[in-house]
XYZ file of C-alpha atoms in Angstrom:
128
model
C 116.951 179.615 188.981
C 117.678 177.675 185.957
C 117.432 173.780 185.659
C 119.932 172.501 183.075
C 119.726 168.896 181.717
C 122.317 167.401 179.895
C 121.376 166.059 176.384
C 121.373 162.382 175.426
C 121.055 161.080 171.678
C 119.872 158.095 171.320
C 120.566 156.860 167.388
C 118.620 154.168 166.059
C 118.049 152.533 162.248
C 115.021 151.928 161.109
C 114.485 150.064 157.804
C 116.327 153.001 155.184
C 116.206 155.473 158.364
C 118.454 156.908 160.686
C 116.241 157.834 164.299
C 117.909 160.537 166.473
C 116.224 160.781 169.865
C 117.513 164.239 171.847
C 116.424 163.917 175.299
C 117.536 167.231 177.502
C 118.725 170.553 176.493
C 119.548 171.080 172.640
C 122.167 174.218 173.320
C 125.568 175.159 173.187
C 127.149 172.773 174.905
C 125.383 169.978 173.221
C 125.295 171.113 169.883
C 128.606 169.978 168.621
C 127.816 166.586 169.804
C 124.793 166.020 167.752
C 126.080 167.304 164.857
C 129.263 165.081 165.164
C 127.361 161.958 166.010
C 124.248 162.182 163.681
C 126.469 163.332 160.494
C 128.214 159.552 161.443
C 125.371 157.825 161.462
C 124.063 159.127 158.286
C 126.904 157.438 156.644
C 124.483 154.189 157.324
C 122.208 154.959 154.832
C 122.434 156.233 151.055
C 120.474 158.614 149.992
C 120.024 159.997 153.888
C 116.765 159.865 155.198
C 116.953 161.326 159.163
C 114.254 161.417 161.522
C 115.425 164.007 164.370
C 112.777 163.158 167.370
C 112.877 166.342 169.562
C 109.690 165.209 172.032
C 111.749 165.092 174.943
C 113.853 168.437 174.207
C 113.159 171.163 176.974
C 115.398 173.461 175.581
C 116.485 174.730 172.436
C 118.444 177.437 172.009
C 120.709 178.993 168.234
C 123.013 176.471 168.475
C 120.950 173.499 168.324
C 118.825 175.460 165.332
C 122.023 175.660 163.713
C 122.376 172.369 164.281
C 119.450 170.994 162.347
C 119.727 173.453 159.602
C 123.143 171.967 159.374
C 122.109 168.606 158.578
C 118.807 169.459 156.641
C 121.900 171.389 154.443
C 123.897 168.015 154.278
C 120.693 165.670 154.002
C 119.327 167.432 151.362
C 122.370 167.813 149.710
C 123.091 164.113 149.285
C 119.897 163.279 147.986
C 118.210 162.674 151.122
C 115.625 163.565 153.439
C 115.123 164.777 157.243
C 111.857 165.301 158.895
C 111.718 166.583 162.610
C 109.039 165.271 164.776
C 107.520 166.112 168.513
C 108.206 169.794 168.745
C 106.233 170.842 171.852
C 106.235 173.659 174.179
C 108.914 176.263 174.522
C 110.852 174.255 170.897
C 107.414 174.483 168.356
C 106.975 178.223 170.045
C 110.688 178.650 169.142
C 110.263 177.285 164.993
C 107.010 179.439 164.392
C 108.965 182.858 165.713
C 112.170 181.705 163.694
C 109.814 180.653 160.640
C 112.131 177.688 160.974
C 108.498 175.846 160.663
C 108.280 176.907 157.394
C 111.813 175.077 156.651
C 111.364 171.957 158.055
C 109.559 168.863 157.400
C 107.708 168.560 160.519
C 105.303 165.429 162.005
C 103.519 165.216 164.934
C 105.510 161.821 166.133
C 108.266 160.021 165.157
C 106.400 157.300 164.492
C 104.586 159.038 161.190
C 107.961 160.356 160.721
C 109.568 157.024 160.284
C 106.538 155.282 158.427
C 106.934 158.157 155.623
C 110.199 157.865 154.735
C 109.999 154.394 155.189
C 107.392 153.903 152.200
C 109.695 156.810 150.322
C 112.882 154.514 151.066
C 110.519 151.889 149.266
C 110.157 153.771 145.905
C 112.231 152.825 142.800
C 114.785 155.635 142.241
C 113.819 157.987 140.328
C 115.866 157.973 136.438
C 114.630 161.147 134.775
C-alpha cells in the first residue's frame, strides 16, 4: 500500500534569493510543475541564487532529480547559484547512491542556505 502526497511549492524571496519549499512527493507528476514555476521565479533575481528546501519531501524519485539538475544547469549557467537544503531520510539516502551529493551544494537547513548566499549576494561583482 502506497501513500501518495501531492507536492506543494511554496516560492519565497529572500534579500538576492529565490526560496523554493517542496512539501510532498517530488516525482513524475510533480516534476514539470517545479521546473515550470521555479525557472519563473528565477527571473526575480540576476545573477540566480536558488535555495531548493526539500525538508518536507517524502519522496523523490528520477524525475524530480532531473529536475534539480535542470536548474543547477540553468543557475549555474547564468551566473548564479543553487544550494539544496534538508535532505533527510529516503531523499539524502537517494543523493549519496546517485553521487548526486557530490553535485550539489548541500546545507543542513534552509536557513544556512539562505544566510550564505545572502552574504555572497552582498559581494561586489567580481571584474577580472
Amino acid at each position: 500500500m502506497t501513500s501518495e502526497q501531492a507536492l506543494s511549492i511554496s516560492l519565497g524571496l529572500q534579500g538576492p534569493c529565490v526560496i523554493a519549499r517542496l512539501t510532498g512527493d517530488f516525482d513524475f507528476g510533480s516534476a514539470a510543475e517545479v521546473r515550470d514555476r521555479v525557472t519563473k521565479a528565477l527571473d526575480l533575481t540576476q545573477p540566480p541564487m536558488l535555495v531548493i528546501d526539500m525538508q518536507a519531501v517524502s519522496v523523490c524519485d528520477s524525475s524530480g532529480l532531473s529536475v534539480l539538475v535542470y536548474l543547477h544547469k540553468a543557475v549555474t549557467a547564468s551566473g548564479g547559484r543553487l544550494l539544496l537544503s534538508g535532505l533527510n531520510g529516503r531523499c539524502e539516502h537517494l543523493f549519496a547512491i546517485t553521487a548526486l551529493d557530490k553535485f550539489f551544494d548541500i546545507r543542513r537547513t534552509a536557513e544556512l542556505a539562505i544566510a550564505e548566499l545572502n552574504e555572497a549576494g552582498d559581494a561586489p561583482p567580481f571584474t577580472g
